[in-house]
mmCIF file of C-alpha atoms and ligand atoms in Angstrom:
data_model
loop_
_atom_site.group_PDB
_atom_site.id
_atom_site.type_symbol
_atom_site.label_atom_id
_atom_site.label_comp_id
_atom_site.label_asym_id
_atom_site.label_seq_id
_atom_site.Cartn_x
_atom_site.Cartn_y
_atom_site.Cartn_z
ATOM 1 C CA MET A 186 -3.195 26.523 25.932
ATOM 2 C CA GLY A 187 -5.502 25.525 23.135
ATOM 3 C CA ALA A 188 -6.699 22.034 22.574
ATOM 4 C CA MET A 189 -4.239 19.705 20.931
ATOM 5 C CA ARG A 190 -5.808 19.385 17.555
ATOM 6 C CA ARG A 191 -2.754 18.030 15.843
ATOM 7 C CA LYS A 192 -3.002 14.608 14.325
ATOM 8 C CA LEU A 193 -0.834 12.060 12.661
ATOM 9 C CA GLU A 194 -1.387 11.896 8.969
ATOM 10 C CA TRP A 195 -0.022 9.512 6.351
ATOM 11 C CA VAL A 196 1.231 11.244 3.243
ATOM 12 C CA GLU A 197 2.591 9.938 -0.013
ATOM 13 C CA THR A 198 4.309 12.129 -2.540
ATOM 14 C CA LYS A 199 7.022 11.565 -5.125
ATOM 15 C CA ASN A 200 9.688 12.558 -2.637
ATOM 16 C CA PHE A 201 8.243 11.534 0.664
ATOM 17 C CA GLN A 202 6.235 8.779 2.167
ATOM 18 C CA GLY A 203 5.474 8.622 5.827
ATOM 19 C CA TRP A 204 3.756 10.032 8.858
ATOM 20 C CA VAL A 205 3.545 13.754 9.398
ATOM 21 C CA CYS A 206 1.918 16.148 11.820
ATOM 22 C CA THR A 207 -1.130 18.003 10.543
ATOM 23 C CA GLU A 208 -0.117 21.141 12.412
ATOM 24 C CA CYS A 209 3.568 21.525 11.579
ATOM 25 C CA ALA A 210 6.420 20.221 9.448
ATOM 26 C CA TRP A 211 7.281 17.350 11.758
ATOM 27 C CA ALA A 212 7.686 13.977 10.085
ATOM 28 C CA PHE A 213 8.392 10.617 11.598
ATOM 29 C CA ASN A 214 11.807 9.157 10.901
ATOM 30 C CA PRO A 215 12.225 5.670 12.277
ATOM 31 C CA SER A 216 15.571 5.444 14.011
ATOM 32 C CA GLY A 217 17.518 2.321 13.265
ATOM 33 C CA PRO A 218 16.299 -0.898 11.765
ATOM 34 C CA LEU A 219 13.030 -2.340 12.864
ATOM 35 C CA VAL A 220 13.488 -5.501 14.822
ATOM 36 C CA GLY A 221 10.970 -8.009 15.982
ATOM 37 C CA GLN A 222 10.220 -11.656 15.913
ATOM 38 C CA SER A 223 7.329 -11.153 13.553
ATOM 39 C CA ILE A 224 5.883 -8.625 11.161
ATOM 40 C CA ASP A 225 3.205 -7.963 13.721
ATOM 41 C CA GLU A 226 5.738 -7.230 16.431
ATOM 42 C CA MET A 227 7.746 -4.986 14.111
ATOM 43 C CA LYS A 228 4.591 -3.112 13.270
ATOM 44 C CA LYS A 229 3.694 -2.668 16.904
ATOM 45 C CA ARG A 230 7.158 -1.344 17.726
ATOM 46 C CA TYR A 231 7.063 0.973 14.764
ATOM 47 C CA GLU A 232 3.705 2.342 15.829
ATOM 48 C CA LYS A 233 4.799 2.716 19.408
ATOM 49 C CA GLN A 234 7.918 4.631 18.409
ATOM 50 C CA ARG A 235 5.894 6.751 16.011
ATOM 51 C CA ASP A 236 3.261 7.592 18.596
ATOM 52 C CA LEU A 237 5.893 8.359 21.208
ATOM 53 C CA GLU A 238 7.794 10.732 18.957
ATOM 54 C CA PHE A 239 4.632 12.331 17.725
ATOM 55 C CA THR A 240 3.397 12.922 21.250
ATOM 56 C CA SER A 241 6.706 14.373 22.396
ATOM 57 C CA HIS A 242 7.433 16.690 19.485
ATOM 58 C CA VAL A 243 6.753 20.407 19.807
ATOM 59 C CA CYS A 244 4.966 21.919 16.839
ATOM 60 C CA ALA A 245 6.571 25.309 17.389
ATOM 61 C CA GLU A 246 9.969 23.745 16.809
ATOM 62 C CA HIS A 247 8.977 22.469 13.397
ATOM 63 C CA PRO A 248 7.608 25.500 11.595
ATOM 64 C CA ARG A 249 6.179 24.928 8.188
ATOM 65 C CA THR A 250 7.845 26.645 5.298
ATOM 66 C CA THR A 251 4.765 27.540 3.402
ATOM 67 C CA LYS A 252 5.122 29.135 0.049
ATOM 68 C CA ASN A 253 1.626 30.534 0.164
ATOM 69 C CA PRO A 254 0.889 31.640 3.709
ATOM 70 C CA CYS A 255 -2.736 32.419 4.349
HETATM 71 ZN ZN1 LIG B 129 3.412 19.174 15.080
#
C-alpha cells in the first residue's frame, strides 16, 4: 500500500461548492440538517462528519471521469 496522500480540498465552481477528495471524485454530502446549540457546535459536527466520511471513503470506488486523462 502506498502512503495515503489524499487530502480534503474545498472547491467552488458554478455548479458545485464543497469538500472533495484530491485523489478521486468523492465529494462530501452532509446528510440531514445540521443541528447544534450554536454555530460553533454545528460547525464542529459538520467537520466531524466530513472528516469521518472522508476517512472512510475508498478512492477506488469513486473513479474520476476525466475528459483528458494523462
Ligand atoms: Zn478519494
